[in-house]
XYZ file of C-alpha atoms in Angstrom:
694
model
C 35.492 45.648 21.493
C 35.819 49.425 20.891
C 35.240 50.755 24.403
C 38.092 47.566 25.547
C 40.408 48.753 22.975
C 39.966 52.761 23.904
C 40.740 51.387 27.762
C 44.287 49.901 26.075
C 45.304 53.218 24.695
C 44.379 55.213 27.965
C 47.019 53.248 30.013
C 49.268 53.259 27.855
C 49.885 56.678 27.703
C 49.448 56.717 31.543
C 52.384 53.945 31.826
C 54.067 56.569 29.574
C 53.687 59.754 31.340
C 54.396 57.857 34.833
C 57.767 56.472 32.965
C 58.880 59.805 31.501
C 58.294 61.043 34.847
C 60.670 58.157 36.320
C 62.989 59.708 33.519
C 62.857 63.444 34.394
C 63.496 62.565 38.794
C 66.102 60.657 37.656
C 67.504 62.779 35.559
C 67.238 65.520 38.035
C 68.547 63.364 40.477
C 71.118 62.521 38.889
C 72.052 66.290 37.883
C 72.036 67.569 41.385
C 74.122 64.576 42.733
C 76.494 64.961 40.077
C 76.881 67.898 38.501
C 75.555 70.515 41.224
C 76.731 68.578 43.887
C 79.752 71.071 43.984
C 77.399 73.790 43.957
C 74.784 73.002 46.620
C 78.556 71.278 49.080
C 79.717 74.897 49.131
C 76.228 76.021 50.214
C 76.048 73.897 53.321
C 79.424 75.137 54.502
C 79.388 77.088 58.015
C 82.536 79.953 57.697
C 83.219 82.025 61.058
C 86.075 84.283 61.672
C 87.607 85.272 64.543
C 90.472 87.256 65.398
C 93.384 87.706 67.771
C 95.535 90.422 69.136
C 99.194 90.153 68.458
C 100.706 92.361 71.310
C 103.342 94.974 70.478
C 106.619 95.519 71.633
C 106.568 98.061 74.397
C 108.920 101.074 73.963
C 112.451 101.809 75.844
C 113.100 104.172 78.148
C 116.487 105.817 78.045
C 118.946 108.807 79.680
C 119.894 112.247 78.394
C 122.669 110.219 75.698
C 120.976 107.725 74.717
C 121.406 104.793 77.061
C 118.915 102.717 78.137
C 117.354 102.346 81.425
C 114.872 99.891 80.722
C 115.357 97.631 77.386
C 113.756 94.914 76.010
C 115.555 91.684 74.754
C 114.877 88.600 73.146
C 113.022 86.495 75.129
C 111.026 83.191 74.684
C 107.406 82.225 75.666
C 105.669 79.257 75.826
C 102.312 79.558 73.640
C 98.731 77.588 73.878
C 97.187 78.434 70.496
C 93.328 77.798 70.893
C 93.637 76.702 66.742
C 95.856 73.939 67.424
C 95.124 72.671 70.986
C 93.022 69.821 70.480
C 89.079 70.449 71.704
C 89.014 67.228 73.753
C 89.775 68.218 77.337
C 91.517 64.145 78.682
C 93.779 65.518 75.416
C 94.521 68.700 75.924
C 95.491 67.850 79.652
C 98.189 64.940 78.350
C 99.705 68.126 75.927
C 99.487 70.399 79.238
C 101.028 67.853 81.770
C 103.815 67.396 79.372
C 104.447 71.160 79.305
C 103.630 71.421 83.137
C 106.615 68.592 83.502
C 109.247 70.100 81.129
C 109.142 72.998 82.894
C 108.977 71.755 86.185
C 112.251 69.707 85.793
C 113.885 73.568 85.191
C 112.317 75.232 87.663
C 110.527 77.351 85.587
C 107.369 79.015 86.893
C 104.075 79.383 84.847
C 100.809 81.193 85.233
C 98.479 80.268 87.459
C 96.136 82.348 90.131
C 94.209 79.723 91.394
C 93.865 80.627 94.982
C 93.487 76.879 96.896
C 96.630 75.696 98.521
C 98.318 72.816 96.544
C 98.553 70.073 98.961
C 94.737 68.642 100.647
C 92.847 69.100 102.261
C 92.392 71.858 99.944
C 92.755 75.728 102.074
C 91.778 79.131 99.731
C 95.079 80.685 99.587
C 94.380 84.338 98.021
C 92.211 87.808 99.102
C 88.755 87.948 99.645
C 88.119 89.095 96.487
C 89.741 86.189 94.390
C 88.336 83.189 96.438
C 84.528 85.081 95.706
C 85.856 85.598 91.788
C 86.755 82.010 91.847
C 83.018 81.155 92.809
C 82.131 83.790 90.591
C 83.944 81.899 87.741
C 82.251 78.088 88.703
C 78.998 79.467 89.674
C 79.322 77.982 92.785
C 77.254 79.482 95.970
C 79.033 81.747 99.053
C 79.194 79.031 101.104
C 81.555 76.583 98.681
C 84.699 75.013 100.158
C 88.289 75.082 98.779
C 87.469 70.900 98.269
C 84.294 71.647 96.270
C 85.421 74.491 93.833
C 88.705 71.598 93.409
C 86.190 68.988 92.279
C 84.311 71.068 90.535
C 87.977 72.709 88.500
C 88.026 68.745 87.654
C 84.779 67.760 86.420
C 84.317 70.485 84.453
C 87.566 70.225 82.669
C 87.502 65.728 82.973
C 90.838 65.880 84.931
C 90.839 62.233 85.344
C 91.081 60.278 88.811
C 94.011 58.168 86.919
C 96.372 61.440 87.888
C 97.688 62.032 90.861
C 97.019 64.486 93.453
C 99.755 66.683 92.733
C 99.023 67.023 88.691
C 95.416 67.129 89.571
C 95.789 70.264 90.507
C 98.861 71.456 88.181
C 95.685 71.162 85.756
C 93.212 72.535 87.917
C 95.407 75.420 88.115
C 96.451 75.904 84.792
C 92.656 75.964 83.312
C 91.830 78.076 85.869
C 94.334 80.531 84.894
C 93.046 79.604 80.795
C 89.994 80.719 81.734
C 90.163 83.566 83.750
C 92.792 84.732 80.754
C 89.131 84.208 78.107
C 91.189 81.519 76.041
C 89.234 80.960 72.552
C 90.058 81.385 69.149
C 90.647 84.964 69.723
C 92.744 84.706 72.777
C 96.356 82.349 72.731
C 97.210 81.680 76.250
C 100.438 83.214 77.401
C 101.567 79.858 79.379
C 105.344 80.832 80.505
C 107.384 83.468 79.586
C 111.183 84.437 79.756
C 111.920 80.854 79.252
C 115.747 79.168 79.589
C 116.991 78.720 76.240
C 117.998 74.705 77.453
C 114.135 74.368 78.132
C 112.974 75.563 74.848
C 115.470 73.329 73.158
C 113.359 70.489 75.387
C 110.075 71.848 74.700
C 110.376 72.050 70.751
C 112.262 68.368 70.602
C 108.364 67.463 71.997
C 106.713 69.760 69.818
C 105.162 67.582 67.006
C 103.433 65.704 70.042
C 102.644 68.694 71.967
C 99.698 69.958 69.607
C 98.428 74.099 70.117
C 102.052 74.824 71.637
C 104.331 77.002 70.541
C 107.440 78.956 71.289
C 107.574 83.038 70.461
C 110.112 85.391 70.250
C 108.915 88.082 72.975
C 110.449 91.396 73.624
C 111.420 90.946 77.588
C 111.165 93.860 79.462
C 114.812 94.428 81.215
C 116.175 96.472 83.424
C 119.425 97.747 82.131
C 120.477 100.106 84.457
C 118.506 99.638 88.161
C 119.998 102.224 89.527
C 119.294 105.475 88.008
C 116.594 107.369 89.577
C 113.783 103.901 89.929
C 111.661 105.777 91.893
C 110.556 107.493 88.945
C 111.802 105.471 86.184
C 108.497 103.092 88.315
C 107.193 99.408 87.103
C 104.943 97.489 84.544
C 102.525 94.469 85.798
C 100.045 92.012 84.546
C 96.247 93.550 84.336
C 94.108 92.901 87.721
C 90.971 91.944 86.893
C 89.673 95.342 88.587
C 91.615 97.284 86.279
C 89.565 95.300 83.246
C 86.938 96.921 82.926
C 88.156 100.687 82.225
C 91.590 99.751 80.328
C 89.144 96.936 77.942
C 87.015 100.159 76.345
C 90.702 101.078 75.555
C 91.269 98.322 73.769
C 93.461 95.999 76.300
C 93.622 92.663 76.536
C 93.610 90.678 79.224
C 97.251 89.064 78.998
C 99.176 92.823 78.055
C 100.758 94.848 80.938
C 100.074 97.861 81.762
C 102.548 100.865 83.744
C 102.083 100.437 87.251
C 104.003 103.072 88.909
C 106.283 106.594 87.118
C 107.416 106.717 83.587
C 105.874 102.999 82.625
C 102.617 104.802 84.031
C 102.859 108.301 82.847
C 103.737 107.590 79.510
C 102.299 104.888 78.699
C 100.490 105.902 75.741
C 103.898 106.627 73.917
C 105.663 103.028 75.760
C 102.827 100.065 74.893
C 102.211 100.318 70.432
C 99.618 99.154 68.863
C 98.715 95.909 68.795
C 98.345 93.423 65.653
C 95.393 91.555 64.905
C 95.714 87.877 63.269
C 92.587 86.251 61.844
C 91.605 82.980 62.236
C 89.055 81.474 59.759
C 87.323 78.332 60.018
C 85.301 76.360 57.825
C 83.255 73.925 58.749
C 84.995 73.574 62.592
C 88.152 73.282 60.366
C 91.147 76.404 60.498
C 91.583 77.087 57.162
C 93.748 80.045 57.775
C 95.611 82.006 59.604
C 97.119 85.278 58.418
C 97.965 88.473 60.171
C 95.621 91.559 59.155
C 96.943 94.581 60.714
C 100.491 94.439 61.547
C 101.954 95.043 64.825
C 103.491 99.100 65.681
C 105.928 98.976 68.597
C 105.652 101.935 71.084
C 107.940 104.839 71.197
C 110.986 105.686 73.210
C 110.909 107.376 75.810
C 114.314 109.572 76.386
C 114.409 111.317 79.497
C 116.779 114.708 81.028
C 117.807 112.317 83.592
C 121.797 112.181 83.166
C 122.604 108.850 83.695
C 126.111 108.881 84.515
C 125.411 112.237 86.668
C 122.833 110.064 88.503
C 125.011 107.612 90.134
C 127.742 110.291 90.963
C 124.829 112.000 92.674
C 123.716 109.032 94.305
C 128.171 108.723 95.327
C 127.813 111.239 96.853
C 124.564 111.848 99.116
C 126.331 107.508 99.977
C 129.428 108.780 100.815
C 128.028 111.981 102.657
C 125.775 110.044 105.070
C 128.407 106.315 105.062
C 131.210 109.380 106.324
C 128.950 111.784 108.297
C 131.227 110.306 111.910
C 134.181 112.110 110.109
C 132.192 115.594 110.413
C 130.976 114.981 113.999
C 131.670 117.573 116.308
C 131.103 119.697 119.396
C 127.974 121.269 117.578
C 126.795 118.140 116.913
C 126.969 115.511 119.636
C 123.870 115.630 120.265
C 123.007 114.469 116.853
C 121.996 110.723 116.529
C 122.394 107.883 113.775
C 122.379 109.515 110.168
C 121.569 107.680 107.116
C 118.914 109.240 104.755
C 118.123 112.300 102.791
C 118.003 113.771 99.122
C 119.342 115.405 96.415
C 117.707 116.973 93.474
C 119.643 118.588 90.844
C 117.617 120.520 88.108
C 118.598 122.561 84.386
C 118.452 125.665 85.557
C 117.335 127.013 81.579
C 113.872 124.848 81.565
C 113.849 123.274 84.519
C 114.251 119.319 83.915
C 115.200 116.877 86.441
C 119.489 115.782 85.893
C 118.849 113.726 88.829
C 117.355 112.987 91.962
C 118.775 110.633 94.231
C 117.382 108.852 97.787
C 118.760 107.454 100.747
C 118.698 104.774 101.287
C 117.762 103.635 97.194
C 117.583 100.372 95.714
C 117.747 98.828 92.583
C 114.826 98.497 90.390
C 116.613 95.067 88.764
C 116.017 93.875 92.443
C 112.179 94.941 92.672
C 110.936 91.751 91.444
C 113.106 88.943 92.390
C 113.371 91.082 95.875
C 110.712 93.049 96.520
C 109.335 91.888 100.624
C 113.796 92.884 101.584
C 113.710 95.567 100.197
C 109.378 97.096 101.024
C 110.943 95.678 105.235
C 114.531 97.139 104.501
C 115.325 99.857 107.318
C 114.786 103.275 106.310
C 112.326 102.741 103.660
C 114.625 102.501 100.292
C 111.013 102.527 98.711
C 110.153 105.764 100.244
C 111.015 108.646 97.269
C 112.388 111.253 99.815
C 113.353 113.663 95.877
C 110.169 114.017 95.698
C 108.179 112.887 98.583
C 110.004 113.562 101.125
C 108.467 116.326 103.147
C 110.328 118.546 105.230
C 110.591 122.495 106.912
C 113.216 124.377 104.933
C 114.699 126.160 107.891
C 116.373 129.102 106.209
C 116.715 128.544 103.103
C 112.991 129.683 102.915
C 114.272 133.415 103.941
C 115.327 133.825 100.090
C 111.432 133.793 99.521
C 110.690 136.087 102.241
C 113.730 138.319 101.022
C 111.613 138.190 97.241
C 108.598 139.189 98.779
C 110.477 141.745 101.245
C 111.685 143.631 97.725
C 108.688 142.932 94.981
C 106.362 144.575 96.996
C 108.526 147.645 98.004
C 109.173 147.313 102.171
C 112.670 147.027 101.584
C 115.475 147.368 98.440
C 118.773 146.396 99.048
C 119.532 149.057 100.967
C 117.428 149.048 104.600
C 118.377 147.935 107.666
C 117.113 146.053 110.392
C 118.953 146.145 113.820
C 119.792 142.995 115.243
C 120.846 142.604 119.121
C 120.961 138.961 118.868
C 117.594 138.840 120.491
C 113.667 140.598 119.876
C 111.235 141.170 122.415
C 107.777 140.306 119.716
C 104.192 140.263 122.045
C 105.787 139.120 125.388
C 108.211 136.612 124.303
C 111.927 136.642 122.942
C 113.374 135.107 120.009
C 116.788 134.519 118.808
C 119.412 134.872 116.410
C 122.889 133.458 115.835
C 124.420 136.327 116.434
C 124.564 140.383 116.796
C 124.726 141.821 113.803
C 123.755 145.536 114.882
C 122.077 147.795 112.059
C 122.024 144.892 109.046
C 120.832 145.039 105.093
C 119.719 142.586 102.666
C 122.396 141.069 101.550
C 124.078 140.485 104.616
C 121.208 139.198 105.918
C 121.350 136.810 103.616
C 124.907 135.401 103.782
C 124.939 135.212 107.882
C 121.022 134.172 107.651
C 120.165 136.582 110.226
C 117.116 135.714 112.019
C 116.180 138.965 113.332
C 115.746 141.106 109.848
C 113.608 138.439 108.795
C 111.309 138.337 111.514
C 111.121 142.740 111.187
C 110.818 141.878 107.823
C 107.648 139.580 108.621
C 105.697 141.697 110.025
C 105.063 144.630 107.601
C 104.267 141.354 105.285
C 102.062 139.672 107.294
C 101.451 135.820 106.902
C 99.845 137.017 103.497
C 102.484 138.345 102.207
C 104.499 135.557 102.945
C 101.799 132.359 101.758
C 101.024 134.866 98.562
C 104.807 134.324 97.228
C 105.715 130.821 98.456
C 102.637 129.970 96.207
C 104.052 131.894 93.546
C 107.088 130.102 94.368
C 105.238 126.519 93.566
C 105.240 126.111 97.437
C 102.045 124.451 99.130
C 101.126 122.388 95.734
C 102.665 119.219 93.085
C 104.895 120.524 90.479
C 103.834 119.091 87.699
C 106.266 116.057 87.395
C 105.332 114.175 85.370
C 105.557 110.779 87.794
C 104.386 112.716 90.594
C 104.917 114.380 93.116
C 103.941 116.167 97.068
C 101.963 119.191 97.073
C 103.052 119.770 101.387
C 101.849 122.457 102.155
C 101.765 125.785 103.575
C 102.177 127.764 107.036
C 99.555 129.285 107.481
C 96.456 129.701 109.436
C 94.531 127.074 107.432
C 97.269 124.710 107.544
C 96.973 125.113 111.528
C 93.325 124.824 111.539
C 93.435 121.329 110.194
C 96.314 120.748 112.065
C 94.386 121.411 115.692
C 96.662 123.713 116.156
C 96.175 126.999 117.567
C 97.176 130.265 115.852
C 99.332 132.935 116.872
C 100.906 135.979 115.889
C 104.561 134.689 117.053
C 104.038 131.965 113.906
C 104.361 134.920 111.738
C 107.730 135.412 112.423
C 108.620 131.554 112.490
C 106.995 130.681 108.998
C 108.728 134.264 107.840
C 112.919 131.794 108.396
C 110.544 128.338 107.009
C 109.729 127.249 110.759
C 106.284 126.862 111.331
C 104.235 124.092 109.632
C 105.645 124.403 106.354
C 105.863 120.938 104.737
C 108.237 121.120 101.087
C 110.022 118.433 99.080
C 113.659 119.167 97.790
C 112.475 118.789 94.361
C 110.329 122.093 95.135
C 112.717 123.736 96.875
C 115.260 122.998 93.925
C 112.671 124.768 91.789
C 113.105 127.807 94.225
C 116.323 127.796 93.132
C 115.918 127.414 89.337
C 113.561 130.350 89.874
C 115.887 132.812 91.453
C 118.144 132.195 88.623
C 115.539 132.959 86.557
C 114.220 136.502 87.837
C 110.862 135.061 88.374
C 110.146 132.538 85.971
C 109.067 129.317 86.916
C 109.553 126.416 85.139
C 106.947 123.126 85.111
C 109.920 120.887 86.159
C 110.164 117.710 83.700
C 111.693 113.832 83.104
C 111.030 114.101 79.797
C 112.824 115.225 77.237
C 111.697 113.434 74.306
C 109.865 111.244 72.090
C 111.107 108.848 69.790
C 110.430 105.689 67.412
C 111.168 102.406 68.424
C 114.409 102.156 67.269
C 115.543 105.648 68.514
C 116.323 106.947 65.188
C 113.669 109.630 64.254
C 111.963 112.245 66.537
C 108.630 111.855 66.870
C 108.024 115.095 69.459
C 110.428 117.283 71.718
C 108.448 118.187 74.528
C 108.968 122.281 75.330
C 109.486 123.358 78.919
C 106.644 124.790 80.267
C 106.519 127.959 82.444
C 104.279 127.321 85.296
C 104.156 130.640 86.869
C 106.115 134.120 87.684
C 107.141 136.893 89.759
C 106.895 139.979 87.635
C 110.027 141.727 89.766
C 108.920 145.522 90.055
C 112.614 146.444 89.576
C 115.729 144.955 88.494
C 117.097 145.192 91.821
C 114.991 142.601 93.240
C 116.286 139.246 92.111
C 119.785 141.214 91.663
C 119.886 141.404 96.632
C 118.397 138.088 96.437
C 121.425 136.740 94.231
C 124.257 138.721 95.624
C 123.167 137.174 99.853
C 123.638 133.858 98.391
C 126.962 134.409 96.738
C 127.679 136.070 99.738
C 126.440 132.765 101.569
C 128.884 130.452 99.226
C 131.631 131.799 100.728
C 130.865 131.319 104.511
C 132.864 129.204 106.695
C 134.230 125.831 103.826
C 136.696 123.789 104.945
C 138.811 124.194 101.896
C 138.112 120.873 100.296
C 134.435 121.883 100.311
C 134.993 125.446 99.488
C 132.767 126.607 96.190
C 135.921 129.635 96.017
C 138.016 128.550 93.723
C 135.885 126.870 91.055
C 136.475 129.600 88.305
C 132.550 131.335 89.142
C 130.807 132.336 91.531
C 128.140 130.150 93.594
C 124.732 131.199 94.684
C 123.482 129.182 97.920
C 121.172 129.041 101.064
C 121.551 126.939 103.632
C 118.898 126.123 106.745
C 119.004 123.789 109.648
C 115.323 123.958 110.359
C 113.702 122.080 113.724
C 111.762 119.178 113.736
C 110.188 117.398 115.238
C 110.932 113.666 115.867
C 114.668 114.811 115.498
C 116.732 117.593 116.522
C 117.118 118.915 113.175
C 117.865 118.545 109.668
C 119.991 119.872 107.301
C 119.263 121.536 104.281
C 120.777 123.989 101.034
C 119.504 125.252 98.325
C 121.122 126.987 95.153
C 122.216 127.208 91.716
C 125.778 127.761 89.466
C 127.260 129.520 88.230
C 125.804 132.148 89.478
C 126.315 134.575 86.708
C 124.688 132.438 84.213
C 123.040 129.285 85.218
C 123.282 125.754 84.159
C 121.297 124.214 87.295
C 119.840 124.346 90.899
C 119.978 122.463 93.115
C 118.315 121.156 96.823
C 119.415 118.843 99.409
C 118.211 117.408 102.080
C 119.977 115.217 105.510
C 116.846 114.091 107.807
C 118.850 114.861 111.655
C 122.205 115.520 110.431
C 124.371 118.796 109.393
C 126.654 120.474 107.065
C 124.434 119.107 104.291
C 126.249 122.455 101.496
C 130.182 120.073 101.695
C 128.497 118.481 98.848
C 128.046 121.387 96.497
C 131.012 121.315 95.315
C 130.808 117.392 94.263
C 127.893 118.153 92.844
C 128.920 121.222 90.422
C 132.262 119.163 89.901
C 130.213 115.378 88.917
C 128.072 117.670 87.047
C 130.797 119.363 84.872
C 132.332 115.938 84.089
C 129.349 113.939 83.774
C 127.146 116.501 81.897
C 129.207 119.028 80.114
C 132.147 116.419 79.089
C 135.001 119.056 80.786
C 138.435 117.225 82.168
C 137.543 118.141 85.900
C 138.352 115.781 89.467
C 135.368 115.060 90.960
C 138.157 116.171 94.683
C 135.671 114.246 96.898
C 132.457 112.588 98.645
C 133.549 113.176 102.312
C 135.161 110.250 102.864
C 138.038 112.173 104.730
C 138.109 113.635 108.169
C 137.466 117.362 108.115
C 138.354 120.306 110.333
C 134.787 121.537 111.568
C 134.231 124.296 114.083
C 131.002 125.380 116.234
C 130.755 128.708 113.574
C 130.916 126.105 110.349
C 127.755 126.954 109.338
C 125.947 130.636 109.326
C 122.781 129.222 108.287
C 121.205 128.001 112.263
C 118.272 129.387 112.790
C 117.789 128.815 117.446
C 114.346 129.605 118.711
C 114.183 129.464 122.399
C 111.380 126.894 123.979
C 108.634 130.018 123.875
C 109.088 131.359 120.507
C 108.831 127.741 118.985
C 105.263 127.697 120.957
C 104.460 130.923 121.045
C-alpha cells in the first residue's frame, strides 16, 4: 500500500508539471499572437526603394538682345507611371489600347520604333542594326523572321487573340518601346509628347479607368526664330542605342534628349540642366510613398553674339542680290551661268563675335523636323553651311595677306615699286594683269589689284613665306567656332602632293594672288579682315556671348574674347599701308547707289574674282568699317557671280540700323537695274591658260 501511495504522489507531480508546461506554452503563444504581434509583423515587412529620374527643363537660346531663338513652351506629355500601372499584362494591354485609341482618333503619334511592318505578312522595315537589336532583345536567333518576332512579343506580353491584327500590332509596338526604354519602377515611359489640349481633355476624362496613365506639363522645345543662323543653332534629338553607353556614364537616361548639332550640341553641358530624383517606396509589393528627394535644376540660357534683326537683314541682302543678279548682267557677265548660292559673314571687329552669318540657299529651322526630306533634297543643298564650311579660292582678297607678308618681312616698304607692263614673263610662261600700271607701289597695287606687283613680290617671299603668313592669318586650320567649321587647306607643295598634282615654280605666283589650290571659308576670310583691322591680333570667332540662369535674370558667365594668334608688326607702317590700299579699293568703280564714299567714314575692302573649277568664277570680298575705328569685319562670296561688293553698303547700313539703333535707311538690296561697265571691278584676276598650268 505504501509503495502504491508513493506512486500516486509521483504521478500527481508529473501531471502538475505537464499542466504547468501547457499553461506556460499557452501563455507564450498568447503573448506572441496578441501582445507582440505588431513587432513580429514589422519584422516580416519587405521594403524596397526605387529612384526615378525627373528630367530638367532645357535652357533656352537667345540672341544678343535677349530675344528667344529657341525657347520652351508648355506642352502636355502622356506618361505611363510604373508605380500605378498594372503588373498584370492583360489589364495593362487594355489600358494601353484605350490610350492608343484616343491618340489615334486625334491623329497624335506615339513612341514606337518596332522595325516590323504594320500589316501582315509581317516584314522587317528598319535598318540591319535595329532588326539585330530586336532579335537580341527578344532572345531569338539571327534567322528569326518578322513573324517570329511578332509571335514572341504577343506571347511575352499576353496579347490576346481576341484583339484584331491592327490592335495586336499597336500593342506589340508600344510594349517593345517600353522594353527599349527600360520601363520599370526606376523609369517611367513617355508614350506621347506635346499632345493637343483637346486630346488631353479626353484622356483626363477617362483617367479613372486608365491606371498608370498621367498627363504632365512639360517644357517643349520650340523654335521662336527659325531663320536666325539655323545651321549654327542645330537640333536636339533622342538618345540612340549606339550613343547610350557613352552618355549613360554622364547621367543620361534613355528617354532624355541631347543636342545633336550646332549650339545645341556644343553647349550641351550648359543647356541640359540637372535632373531631379523621385524616390518610390514599396512595402511587400505595394507602393506606400513617392517623394521628390532631389529637386530639378533647369538648364542655363545661352546668349549669342548674333543680333537676330541684323541676321534677318543680312539674309535679305544676300537673297536679294542673288534674286536680282540678272539686273546686273552686262557684256562682262554674259558668260556667267545661273547665280543661286553664296554666303555672308559679319564679325564684331573688337573681339571676333559673330554678328551674323547668312547662307544661300538657306532653310527655316522650324520646318526642319516636319519637312526634312524636302529640305534635304532641295536644289543647291540648303542644309549646307556655306558660311562656315563652304571652301573657295580667295582670289585677289588674298593679296592683303601677301602684302602684309612683304611689308612685315622687310622685302618692300610703302614706297617700294614694281614695274607692271600688263604682261610678265616668268620661266618661259606669260602671266597677265588687268591693266598697264607702270611703276606701282603697294597702296595703288591693292587698289587696282595689280597682279604683276604681287607676282614679283612672291618671288622674294617664296611659297614658304606666303604660307607662313597664311597660317598666321588662320588659314589652313579651323577657326575654333563653337559649332565647328572647315579648316580648308593651303596652296603649297604638300597640298599639291595630296591632290596628286605636280608642283611647279609658277604655282608660287598663282598662290600669291589667291589662285592655286587655296581653300578658304567666308568665315576665315572675315577673320582675315578682322585681323588686319586689329593690326595683327587674330581673335577666335565665337557665337556665345554669355551664360545666364534659366529665367535670363542673372549672368552666370561672360565669355571672354580669345586671342588665337598674333602677327607682330615690325613697324607701324605694315598695316597702315595695307589699310590705305583697302580704303583706296573702296573707291573703285561703284555705281552711285552702291557707293561707299558718302557713309560719313572710310571703308576698307578688297575684292576678288577667283577662277574656279566647274564654273567660270566666283565673286569674293572682305573688309571692315569704319576704317579709322573698326566696329565690324566682313566677308562675302557669290558662287559663279560678279559684283558681290555691291552688297557692302547695305551690310554696313543694316549694322547701323539693327545693331547700333541708328536712324539709318538701308538704301537698297540690289533690286534695281544698275549701270555697270566692264571696268566696274578692278579686282579681276586674269590668268592665261599657260599660267594656270605652269
